[in-house]
């Protein structure tokens, strides 16, 4: 027969160790992989966040410098004087106007931040207009008609306003993009609005802060304004590009985290964001996952190597432990197999002070007890067989005996000997029951009829000296199963050894009662009683073997037969008072039968 792989204890033990050790290790490995992956991304985020923070500081510094330039327009006296003139005097080119232009040019010469300024425009409330640069690079009337200009005109706090990046193809500026900055100028004396200043900056004012950063392929750094336009990038081709409707920017705005993982086109990106403090602008870095995957691959290789080493180590200890446990268990299995085959040696196969050692000791104890029980059962079966042989030794041909008695009965009838007819009839019925029935158990009702026939015969022999009294019993007891001729030897013993030696009439009293699930039969006579020595002899096996004839199947055999069949808690008990009475009590389990 094909042997199953997981039938042995060793294989089951190995599988158990795999389940409780290797599988959790794999789960832990997957968990550690997830943790390491997240840690890797966090580390990349933190590393790039430092770069973005540096860029942010530089951009904030540039914004602060541009604000300082417009502050200068507030404080320069020559410009304030020009703005204070009436409209009619503005056309004259005098010393005041000349001094104002010189002051502005001086600022351009000595402030490095103005290297990024393409031009400027000062538009006074009194009609003054100062411009720098040729007409080809100056904004036209469309600027003053825009919504941004309307917003600037309405602004009263004097704060700086940045417009969206503008593409102006006629400008002699790289990439043809500029970023306007607006601010209103108010009188230092009256606080009334005097003019509006517009500065036009190149995107390089912010993108130059990205210098020194080592960008990988497909890695981008953007400065995105509040309008969703890229106003600075490490690649100028993206200047002026709107990201408002892109999926990645939409998800970035919705996320509460400072970074997200997203697919943009054919590539996966890690996108990091940081907001400026002074403006509603965002610094956004797009890092391709190829950079992360290369590091993740190294993490994965290291983790798999660790898991493989742990798995090999676990398997080594699993095999070692399984051999340690399975070897004594296999010995116990072989021991039990020998017991099932009837080989008893009662030796302890596992000498150890642990559970297996205790189990081995208990198996040895069980083996000894089982061997004793088998020998005891063999002895009991032999006794039963000998008792059956003894019973058969006293059986003679039933047809011959029965036919002879039947002939005697008819002869006595013809001669009118009624007493002989009755005794022969009862004896024939009694003998037919003994010799012709094969049933070992019969109803109690039938057994009592045998006693009636037997006592009737003995009454004739002893000429009325014997009297039989039977108490009424429950209807359920009539069909109760008892051994055939269980009562006759006891009644016979009462007549021969109790009533016969007594002077006068003797009485035999039979009572049957049911106690719970047991039946108790009492056969009591008022004969001469028995001495304690004689009572002991009735249950002594050696004394009974010395007895001759029918006495061998007497009280001793009945008691032995009940105990062999039902157990030692059942059997016979004799109570007697010398010269007064003898009471034999029979106890056996109630076995229900049918009443005849």
Coordinates of C-alpha atoms in Angstrom, one line a residue:
X1 CA 0.0 0.0 0.0
X2 CA 1.3 3.5 -0.9
X3 CA 2.6 5.3 2.1
X4 CA 1.3 8.8 2.7
X5 CA 3.9 11.5 2.9
X6 CA 2.6 13.1 6.1
X7 CA 1.5 9.9 7.9
X8 CA 4.6 9.6 10.1
X9 CA 5.1 11.6 13.3
X10 CA 8.4 12.9 12.0
X11 CA 6.9 14.3 8.8
X12 CA 4.0 15.9 10.8
X13 CA 6.5 17.4 13.2
X14 CA 8.5 18.9 10.3
X15 CA 5.3 20.3 8.8
X16 CA 4.3 21.7 12.1
X17 CA 7.7 23.5 12.5
X18 CA 7.4 24.8 8.9
X19 CA 3.9 26.2 9.7
X20 CA 5.0 27.8 13.0
X21 CA 8.5 28.9 11.9
X22 CA 9.1 29.3 8.2
X23 CA 5.7 30.6 7.2
X24 CA 5.7 33.3 9.9
X25 CA 9.3 34.1 8.8
X26 CA 8.0 34.6 5.2
X27 CA 5.2 36.8 6.5
X28 CA 7.7 38.7 8.6
X29 CA 9.9 39.0 5.5
X30 CA 7.1 40.4 3.4
X31 CA 6.3 42.8 6.2
X32 CA 9.9 43.9 6.6
X33 CA 10.1 44.3 2.8
X34 CA 7.1 46.7 3.0
X35 CA 8.7 48.5 5.9
X36 CA 12.0 48.7 4.2
X37 CA 10.3 49.9 1.0
X38 CA 8.5 52.6 3.0
X39 CA 11.7 53.5 4.9
X40 CA 13.5 53.7 1.6
X41 CA 10.9 56.1 0.2
X42 CA 11.0 58.1 3.5
X43 CA 14.8 58.4 3.3
X44 CA 14.6 59.5 -0.3
X45 CA 11.9 62.0 0.7
X46 CA 14.0 63.4 3.6
X47 CA 17.1 63.5 1.5
X48 CA 15.4 65.5 -1.3
X49 CA 13.5 67.6 1.2
X50 CA 16.8 69.0 2.3
X51 CA 17.5 70.0 -1.2
X52 CA 14.1 71.5 -1.7
X53 CA 14.4 73.4 1.7
X54 CA 17.7 74.9 0.4
X55 CA 16.0 76.0 -2.8
X56 CA 13.1 77.4 -0.8
X57 CA 15.4 79.5 1.3
X58 CA 17.1 80.9 -1.8
X59 CA 13.8 81.7 -3.5
X60 CA 12.4 83.4 -0.4
X61 CA 15.6 85.4 -0.3
X62 CA 15.1 86.5 -3.9
X63 CA 11.5 87.4 -3.2
X64 CA 12.6 89.5 -0.3
X65 CA 15.2 91.3 -2.4
X66 CA 12.6 92.1 -5.1
X67 CA 10.3 93.5 -2.4
X68 CA 13.2 95.7 -1.2
X69 CA 13.6 97.2 -4.7
X70 CA 9.9 98.4 -4.6
X71 CA 10.5 99.7 -1.1
X72 CA 13.2 101.9 -2.5
X73 CA 10.6 103.6 -4.8
X74 CA 8.7 104.5 -1.6
X75 CA 11.7 106.3 0.0
X76 CA 13.6 107.9 -2.9
X77 CA 13.0 111.6 -2.6
X78 CA 13.6 112.4 -6.3
X79 CA 10.9 110.0 -7.4
X80 CA 8.5 111.3 -4.6
X81 CA 9.1 114.9 -6.0
X82 CA 8.3 113.8 -9.5
X83 CA 5.1 112.1 -8.4
X84 CA 4.1 115.2 -6.5
X85 CA 4.2 117.4 -9.6
X86 CA 1.2 118.6 -11.5
X87 CA 0.5 117.0 -14.9
X88 CA 1.5 120.2 -16.8
X89 CA 5.1 120.1 -15.5
X90 CA 5.8 116.5 -16.3
X91 CA 6.9 117.1 -19.9
X92 CA 9.8 119.3 -18.9
X93 CA 13.1 117.5 -18.5
X94 CA 14.6 119.1 -15.5
X95 CA 17.1 118.3 -12.9
X96 CA 14.6 116.4 -10.7
X97 CA 13.5 114.0 -13.5
X98 CA 17.2 113.5 -14.4
X99 CA 18.1 112.8 -10.9
X100 CA 15.3 110.2 -10.6
X101 CA 16.4 108.3 -13.7
X102 CA 20.0 108.4 -12.4
X103 CA 18.9 106.9 -9.1
X104 CA 17.0 104.1 -10.8
X105 CA 20.0 103.3 -13.0
X106 CA 22.3 103.3 -10.0
X107 CA 20.1 100.7 -8.3
X108 CA 20.3 98.5 -11.5
X109 CA 24.1 98.8 -11.4
X110 CA 24.6 97.9 -7.8
X111 CA 21.8 95.4 -6.9
X112 CA 22.6 91.9 -8.3
X113 CA 18.9 90.8 -8.2
X114 CA 18.2 93.4 -10.8
X115 CA 20.3 91.4 -13.3
X116 CA 17.1 89.3 -13.7
X117 CA 14.9 92.3 -14.3
X118 CA 14.1 92.8 -17.9
X119 CA 12.6 96.3 -17.5
X120 CA 10.5 98.4 -15.2
X121 CA 7.6 100.8 -15.6
X122 CA 6.5 103.5 -13.1
X123 CA 3.0 104.9 -13.8
X124 CA 2.0 107.9 -11.6
X125 CA -1.4 109.0 -10.7
X126 CA -0.4 112.4 -12.0
X127 CA 0.3 111.0 -15.4
X128 CA 4.0 110.4 -14.9
X129 CA 5.4 107.4 -16.7
X130 CA 9.0 106.2 -16.4
X131 CA 10.2 103.2 -18.5
X132 CA 13.5 101.5 -18.9
X133 CA 14.6 99.8 -22.1
X134 CA 13.8 100.1 -25.8
X135 CA 10.2 100.2 -27.0
X136 CA 10.5 96.6 -28.4
X137 CA 10.8 95.1 -25.0
X138 CA 8.3 97.3 -23.1
X139 CA 4.8 96.1 -22.5
X140 CA 2.0 97.9 -24.4
X141 CA -1.5 99.1 -23.7
X142 CA -2.7 95.5 -23.3
X143 CA -1.0 95.3 -19.9
X144 CA -3.0 98.2 -18.5
X145 CA -6.2 96.7 -19.9
X146 CA -5.6 93.3 -18.0
X147 CA -7.5 92.1 -15.0
X148 CA -4.2 91.9 -13.1
X149 CA -3.8 95.7 -13.6
X150 CA -7.3 96.2 -12.3
X151 CA -6.5 94.2 -9.2
X152 CA -3.3 96.1 -8.6
X153 CA -5.1 99.4 -9.0
X154 CA -7.7 98.4 -6.4
X155 CA -5.1 97.1 -3.9
X156 CA -4.6 99.5 -1.0
X157 CA -2.1 97.8 1.4
X158 CA 0.9 98.3 -0.7
X159 CA 1.9 94.7 -0.8
X160 CA 3.7 93.0 -3.7
X161 CA 1.6 91.2 -6.3
X162 CA 3.0 88.7 -8.7
X163 CA 1.2 88.1 -12.0
X164 CA 1.1 84.8 -13.9
X165 CA 4.0 84.1 -16.2
X166 CA 3.6 85.7 -19.6
X167 CA 4.9 84.7 -23.0
X168 CA 5.9 87.7 -25.0
X169 CA 7.4 86.7 -28.3
X170 CA 8.7 90.2 -29.3
X171 CA 10.8 90.5 -26.2
X172 CA 14.6 89.9 -26.5
X173 CA 14.5 87.7 -23.4
X174 CA 15.5 84.0 -23.4
X175 CA 12.6 81.7 -24.0
X176 CA 10.4 84.8 -24.4
X177 CA 8.9 84.5 -20.8
X178 CA 8.7 87.0 -18.0
X179 CA 7.1 87.3 -14.7
X180 CA 5.5 90.7 -13.8
X181 CA 5.7 92.0 -10.2
X182 CA 3.3 94.8 -9.2
X183 CA 3.2 97.2 -6.3
X184 CA 1.4 100.5 -5.5
X185 CA 3.4 103.5 -4.1
X186 CA 1.8 105.7 -1.5
X187 CA 2.9 109.2 -0.3
X188 CA 5.0 109.2 2.8
X189 CA 3.3 112.4 3.9
X190 CA -0.4 112.0 3.1
X191 CA -0.6 108.2 2.5
X192 CA -2.4 108.7 -0.8
X193 CA -1.6 106.6 -3.8
X194 CA 1.0 108.2 -6.0
X195 CA 2.0 105.5 -8.6
X196 CA 2.2 101.8 -9.5
X197 CA 5.6 100.1 -10.1
X198 CA 5.9 97.1 -12.4
X199 CA 9.1 95.0 -12.6
X200 CA 9.5 92.3 -15.2
X201 CA 11.7 89.4 -14.2
X202 CA 13.1 86.5 -16.1
X203 CA 12.3 82.9 -14.8
X204 CA 16.0 82.5 -14.2
X205 CA 15.5 84.6 -11.0
X206 CA 14.2 81.4 -9.5
X207 CA 15.5 78.6 -11.7
X208 CA 19.1 79.7 -11.0
X209 CA 18.6 78.6 -7.4
X210 CA 18.5 75.0 -8.7
X211 CA 22.1 75.2 -9.7
X212 CA 24.4 72.6 -8.1
X213 CA 21.7 69.9 -7.8
X214 CA 22.5 66.6 -9.5
X215 CA 19.4 65.7 -11.5
X216 CA 18.9 62.2 -12.8
X217 CA 17.2 61.4 -16.1
X218 CA 13.5 62.3 -16.0
X219 CA 13.9 64.1 -12.7
X220 CA 12.3 67.5 -12.5
X221 CA 12.1 70.4 -10.1
X222 CA 9.3 72.9 -10.6
X223 CA 8.3 76.2 -9.0
X224 CA 4.5 76.5 -9.5
X225 CA 2.6 79.7 -8.7
X226 CA -0.9 80.1 -7.4
X227 CA -2.3 80.0 -11.0
X228 CA -0.9 76.5 -11.5
X229 CA 1.8 77.6 -13.9
X230 CA 5.4 76.5 -13.9
X231 CA 7.4 79.7 -13.5
X232 CA 10.8 78.0 -12.9
X233 CA 12.2 74.6 -13.8
X234 CA 15.6 72.8 -14.2
X235 CA 14.5 72.5 -17.9
X236 CA 13.4 75.9 -19.4
X237 CA 11.1 74.0 -21.8
X238 CA 8.6 73.7 -19.0
X239 CA 8.4 77.4 -18.3
X240 CA 4.9 78.7 -18.8
X241 CA 3.4 75.2 -18.7
X242 CA 0.1 74.9 -16.8
X243 CA -0.3 71.9 -14.6
X244 CA -3.8 72.8 -13.2
X245 CA -5.5 70.0 -15.2
X246 CA -2.9 67.3 -14.8
X247 CA -3.8 64.3 -12.8
X248 CA -0.6 64.3 -10.7
X249 CA -1.0 67.9 -9.6
X250 CA -4.7 67.4 -8.7
X251 CA -3.8 64.4 -6.5
X252 CA -0.9 66.3 -5.0
X253 CA -3.2 69.1 -3.9
X254 CA -5.7 66.7 -2.4
X255 CA -3.1 64.7 -0.5
X256 CA -2.4 65.7 3.1
X257 CA 1.1 64.2 2.9
X258 CA 4.2 66.0 1.6
X259 CA 4.7 63.3 -1.0
X260 CA 2.8 60.9 -3.2
X261 CA 3.5 58.0 -5.5
X262 CA 1.8 58.3 -8.9
X263 CA 2.1 57.2 -12.5
X264 CA 2.6 60.0 -15.0
X265 CA 2.7 58.8 -18.6
X266 CA 4.8 55.7 -18.9
X267 CA 6.8 56.4 -15.7
X268 CA 6.1 56.1 -12.0
X269 CA 7.2 59.0 -9.9
X270 CA 7.7 60.0 -6.3
X271 CA 6.4 63.6 -6.1
X272 CA 7.5 65.8 -3.2
X273 CA 6.0 69.2 -2.5
X274 CA 6.8 72.2 -0.2
X275 CA 4.9 75.5 0.1
X276 CA 6.6 78.9 0.2
X277 CA 6.0 81.0 3.3
X278 CA 5.7 84.4 1.6
X279 CA 3.7 83.4 -1.5
X280 CA 1.1 80.8 -2.4
X281 CA 3.6 79.0 -4.5
X282 CA 4.8 75.4 -4.4
X283 CA 8.2 73.8 -5.0
X284 CA 7.5 70.4 -6.5
X285 CA 10.1 67.7 -7.3
X286 CA 9.3 64.7 -9.5
X287 CA 11.6 61.8 -8.9
X288 CA 11.4 58.8 -11.2
X289 CA 10.9 55.5 -9.4
X290 CA 13.7 54.0 -11.4
X291 CA 16.0 55.7 -8.9
X292 CA 14.1 54.1 -6.0
X293 CA 13.8 50.7 -7.7
X294 CA 17.6 50.3 -8.0
X295 CA 17.9 50.9 -4.3
X296 CA 14.9 48.7 -3.6
X297 CA 16.4 45.9 -5.5
X298 CA 19.5 46.0 -3.3
X299 CA 17.2 45.9 -0.2
X300 CA 15.3 43.0 -1.7
X301 CA 18.4 41.0 -2.4
X302 CA 19.7 41.5 1.1
X303 CA 16.3 40.6 2.6
X304 CA 15.9 37.4 0.5
X305 CA 19.4 36.4 1.5
X306 CA 18.6 36.8 5.2
X307 CA 15.3 34.9 4.8
X308 CA 17.1 32.1 2.9
X309 CA 19.7 31.8 5.7
X310 CA 17.0 31.8 8.4
X311 CA 15.0 29.1 6.5
X312 CA 18.1 26.9 6.2
X313 CA 18.9 27.3 9.8
X314 CA 15.3 26.6 10.8
X315 CA 15.2 23.5 8.6
X316 CA 18.4 22.2 10.2
X317 CA 17.0 22.6 13.7
X318 CA 13.6 21.1 12.6
X319 CA 15.3 18.0 11.3
X320 CA 17.5 17.8 14.4
X321 CA 14.5 18.2 16.8
X322 CA 12.3 15.8 14.8
X323 CA 14.9 13.1 15.0
X324 CA 15.2 13.7 18.7
X325 CA 11.4 13.4 19.2
X326 CA 10.6 10.8 16.6
X327 CA 13.2 8.2 17.7
X328 CA 11.7 7.4 21.1
X329 CA 8.2 7.6 19.6
X330 CA 9.1 5.1 17.0
X331 CA 10.4 2.8 19.7
X332 CA 7.0 3.2 21.5
X333 CA 5.2 2.4 18.3
X334 CA 7.2 -0.8 17.8
X335 CA 6.5 -1.7 21.4
X336 CA 2.8 -1.3 20.9
X337 CA 2.9 -3.3 17.7
X338 CA 4.5 -6.2 19.6
X339 CA 1.8 -6.0 22.2
X340 CA -0.9 -6.2 19.6
X341 CA 0.8 -9.3 18.2
X342 CA 0.9 -10.9 21.7
X343 CA 4.6 -10.4 22.4
X344 CA 4.9 -9.3 26.0
X345 CA 8.3 -8.5 27.6
X346 CA 7.3 -5.7 30.0
X347 CA 10.6 -3.8 29.3
X348 CA 10.7 0.0 29.4
X349 CA 11.9 1.1 25.9
X350 CA 12.4 4.8 26.7
X351 CA 14.4 5.7 29.8
X352 CA 13.8 9.4 30.3
X353 CA 12.4 11.7 33.0
X354 CA 9.9 13.4 30.7
X355 CA 6.5 12.8 29.1
X356 CA 7.8 10.2 26.7
X357 CA 9.5 8.4 29.6
X358 CA 6.4 8.4 31.7
X359 CA 4.4 7.2 28.6
X360 CA 6.8 4.3 28.1
X361 CA 6.5 3.3 31.8
X362 CA 2.7 3.3 31.6
X363 CA 2.8 1.2 28.4
X364 CA 5.0 -1.3 30.3
X365 CA 2.5 -1.3 33.2
X366 CA -0.4 -1.7 30.8
X367 CA 1.5 -4.6 29.1
X368 CA 1.9 -6.5 32.4
X369 CA -1.7 -6.0 33.3
X370 CA -2.9 -7.0 29.9
X371 CA -0.8 -10.1 30.0
X372 CA -2.2 -11.0 33.5
X373 CA -5.7 -10.3 32.3
X374 CA -5.3 -12.6 29.2
X375 CA -3.9 -15.4 31.4
X376 CA -6.8 -14.9 33.8
X377 CA -9.3 -15.1 31.0
X378 CA -7.7 -18.2 29.6
X379 CA -7.9 -19.8 33.1
X380 CA -11.6 -18.8 33.4
X381 CA -12.4 -20.2 30.0
X382 CA -10.7 -23.5 30.9
X383 CA -12.8 -23.6 34.1
X384 CA -16.0 -23.1 32.1
X385 CA -15.0 -25.8 29.7
X386 CA -14.2 -28.2 32.6
X387 CA -17.6 -27.4 34.2
X388 CA -19.4 -28.1 30.9
X389 CA -17.5 -31.4 30.6
X390 CA -18.5 -32.3 34.2
X391 CA -22.1 -31.6 33.4
X392 CA -21.9 -33.8 30.3
X393 CA -20.4 -36.7 32.3
X394 CA -23.7 -37.1 34.1
X395 CA -25.9 -37.0 31.1
X396 CA -27.2 -40.3 29.6
X397 CA -29.3 -40.9 26.5
X398 CA -32.4 -38.9 27.1
X399 CA -34.7 -41.0 24.8
X400 CA -33.8 -44.2 26.6
X401 CA -34.4 -42.8 30.1
X402 CA -37.6 -40.9 29.1
X403 CA -39.1 -44.0 27.4
X404 CA -38.3 -46.2 30.4
X405 CA -40.0 -43.8 32.8
X406 CA -43.0 -43.5 30.5
X407 CA -43.4 -47.3 30.6
X408 CA -43.2 -47.3 34.4
X409 CA -45.9 -44.5 34.5
X410 CA -48.3 -46.5 32.3
X411 CA -47.8 -49.7 34.4
X412 CA -48.5 -47.8 37.6
X413 CA -51.6 -46.3 36.0
X414 CA -52.9 -49.7 35.0
X415 CA -52.3 -51.0 38.6
X416 CA -54.0 -47.9 40.2
X417 CA -50.8 -46.7 41.9
X418 CA -51.5 -43.0 41.7
X419 CA -48.6 -41.9 43.9
X420 CA -46.2 -43.7 41.6
X421 CA -47.8 -42.0 38.6
X422 CA -47.3 -38.5 40.1
X423 CA -43.7 -39.0 41.1
X424 CA -42.8 -40.5 37.7
X425 CA -44.6 -37.6 35.9
X426 CA -42.8 -35.0 37.8
X427 CA -39.5 -36.8 37.5
X428 CA -39.9 -37.2 33.8
X429 CA -40.7 -33.5 33.4
X430 CA -37.6 -32.6 35.5
X431 CA -35.4 -35.0 33.7
X432 CA -36.6 -33.8 30.3
X433 CA -35.7 -30.3 31.2
X434 CA -32.2 -31.4 32.3
X435 CA -31.4 -33.5 29.3
X436 CA -33.3 -32.1 26.4
X437 CA -33.0 -28.3 26.6
X438 CA -30.0 -26.5 25.1
X439 CA -30.8 -23.1 26.6
X440 CA -28.3 -22.0 29.3
X441 CA -30.6 -19.2 30.5
X442 CA -34.3 -19.8 31.2
X443 CA -37.1 -17.7 32.8
X444 CA -37.2 -17.7 36.6
X445 CA -40.8 -18.9 36.4
X446 CA -39.6 -22.1 34.7
X447 CA -36.8 -22.6 37.2
X448 CA -39.3 -22.4 40.1
X449 CA -41.5 -25.0 38.5
X450 CA -38.4 -27.3 38.5
X451 CA -38.1 -26.7 42.2
X452 CA -41.8 -27.6 42.7
X453 CA -41.3 -30.9 40.9
X454 CA -38.1 -31.6 42.8
X455 CA -39.5 -30.9 46.2
X456 CA -42.7 -32.9 45.4
X457 CA -40.5 -35.9 44.8
X458 CA -38.5 -35.3 48.0
X459 CA -41.8 -35.0 50.0
X460 CA -42.8 -38.5 48.9
X461 CA -39.4 -39.8 50.0
X462 CA -39.5 -38.1 53.4
X463 CA -43.2 -38.7 53.9
X464 CA -44.3 -35.1 54.3
X465 CA -41.4 -33.9 56.4
X466 CA -40.7 -31.1 54.0
X467 CA -42.7 -28.0 53.5
X468 CA -42.1 -25.4 50.7
X469 CA -43.2 -21.8 51.0
X470 CA -42.8 -19.3 48.0
X471 CA -43.5 -15.6 48.5
X472 CA -45.3 -13.7 45.7
X473 CA -43.0 -11.7 43.4
X474 CA -43.4 -8.9 40.9
X475 CA -44.7 -9.8 37.5
X476 CA -41.6 -8.6 35.8
X477 CA -39.5 -11.2 37.7
X478 CA -41.3 -14.2 36.2
X479 CA -39.6 -13.7 32.9
X480 CA -36.2 -12.7 34.4
X481 CA -33.4 -14.8 33.0
X482 CA -31.5 -17.2 35.3
X483 CA -29.1 -20.1 34.9
X484 CA -30.8 -23.5 34.4
X485 CA -30.9 -25.5 37.6
X486 CA -29.4 -22.6 39.6
X487 CA -31.7 -23.1 42.5
X488 CA -32.0 -26.9 42.6
X489 CA -28.5 -27.6 44.2
X490 CA -29.2 -25.1 46.9
X491 CA -32.7 -26.6 47.7
X492 CA -31.1 -30.1 47.6
X493 CA -28.4 -28.9 50.1
X494 CA -31.1 -27.5 52.4
X495 CA -33.0 -30.9 52.4
X496 CA -30.0 -33.2 52.8
X497 CA -27.9 -31.1 55.2
X498 CA -30.5 -29.0 57.0
X499 CA -33.9 -30.7 57.2
X500 CA -33.0 -34.4 57.1
X501 CA -30.9 -34.4 60.3
X502 CA -33.6 -32.3 62.0
X503 CA -36.4 -33.9 64.0
X504 CA -39.9 -33.0 62.8
X505 CA -41.1 -31.0 59.8
X506 CA -38.7 -28.7 58.1
X507 CA -39.6 -25.6 56.0
X508 CA -37.9 -24.2 52.9
X509 CA -38.8 -20.5 52.3
X510 CA -38.0 -19.0 48.9
X511 CA -38.3 -15.2 48.2
X512 CA -37.4 -13.2 45.1
X513 CA -37.1 -9.4 45.1
X514 CA -35.7 -6.8 42.6
X515 CA -33.2 -4.2 44.1
X516 CA -32.5 -1.5 41.5
X517 CA -31.1 -3.4 38.5
X518 CA -30.3 -6.5 40.5
X519 CA -32.2 -9.7 41.5
X520 CA -31.9 -11.1 45.0
X521 CA -33.2 -14.7 45.7
X522 CA -33.2 -16.0 49.3
X523 CA -33.5 -19.8 50.0
X524 CA -33.9 -20.2 53.7
X525 CA -34.4 -23.4 55.7
X526 CA -35.0 -23.9 59.4
X527 CA -32.9 -27.0 59.6
X528 CA -29.9 -27.7 61.8
X529 CA -27.8 -24.9 60.3
X530 CA -24.1 -25.0 59.4
X531 CA -20.9 -24.4 61.2
X532 CA -18.5 -21.7 59.9
X533 CA -16.0 -24.4 58.9
X534 CA -18.6 -26.1 56.7
X535 CA -19.6 -22.8 55.1
X536 CA -16.0 -22.1 54.2
X537 CA -15.7 -25.6 52.6
X538 CA -18.6 -24.9 50.3
X539 CA -16.5 -22.1 48.6
X540 CA -13.1 -23.8 48.8
X541 CA -12.0 -25.0 45.4
X542 CA -9.7 -27.7 46.8
X543 CA -12.4 -29.1 49.1
X544 CA -14.9 -29.3 46.3
X545 CA -12.5 -31.2 44.1
X546 CA -12.4 -33.9 46.8
X547 CA -16.2 -34.2 46.6
X548 CA -17.7 -37.1 44.6
X549 CA -20.7 -37.4 42.3
X550 CA -23.3 -34.8 41.8
X551 CA -21.9 -32.6 44.6
X552 CA -19.3 -31.4 42.2
X553 CA -22.0 -29.3 40.4
X554 CA -23.4 -27.9 43.7
X555 CA -23.2 -24.6 45.5
X556 CA -19.5 -24.0 44.6
X557 CA -20.1 -24.4 40.9
X558 CA -23.2 -22.1 40.9
X559 CA -21.2 -19.4 42.7
X560 CA -18.3 -19.8 40.4
X561 CA -20.5 -19.7 37.3
X562 CA -22.2 -16.5 38.3
X563 CA -18.9 -14.7 39.1
X564 CA -17.3 -15.9 35.8
X565 CA -20.3 -14.6 33.9
X566 CA -21.3 -11.4 35.7
X567 CA -18.3 -10.4 37.8
X568 CA -17.1 -10.7 41.4
X569 CA -19.7 -8.3 42.7
X570 CA -22.3 -11.1 42.1
X571 CA -22.6 -14.6 43.4
X572 CA -23.7 -16.5 46.6
X573 CA -23.7 -15.5 50.2
X574 CA -24.5 -17.9 53.1
X575 CA -25.8 -16.9 56.5
X576 CA -26.3 -19.6 59.1
X577 CA -26.8 -20.1 62.8
X578 CA -25.8 -23.6 64.0
X579 CA -28.9 -25.7 64.9
X580 CA -31.3 -22.8 63.9
X581 CA -31.3 -21.9 60.2
X582 CA -29.4 -21.5 56.9
X583 CA -30.0 -18.7 54.4
X584 CA -28.4 -18.8 51.0
X585 CA -28.7 -15.5 49.2
X586 CA -28.1 -15.3 45.4
X587 CA -27.4 -12.0 43.7
X588 CA -27.2 -11.5 39.9
X589 CA -28.1 -8.8 37.4
X590 CA -31.6 -8.4 36.2
X591 CA -32.0 -9.6 32.6
X592 CA -35.4 -9.1 31.1
X593 CA -37.2 -12.0 29.4
X594 CA -40.7 -13.1 28.4
X595 CA -43.0 -14.8 30.9
X596 CA -44.2 -18.2 29.7

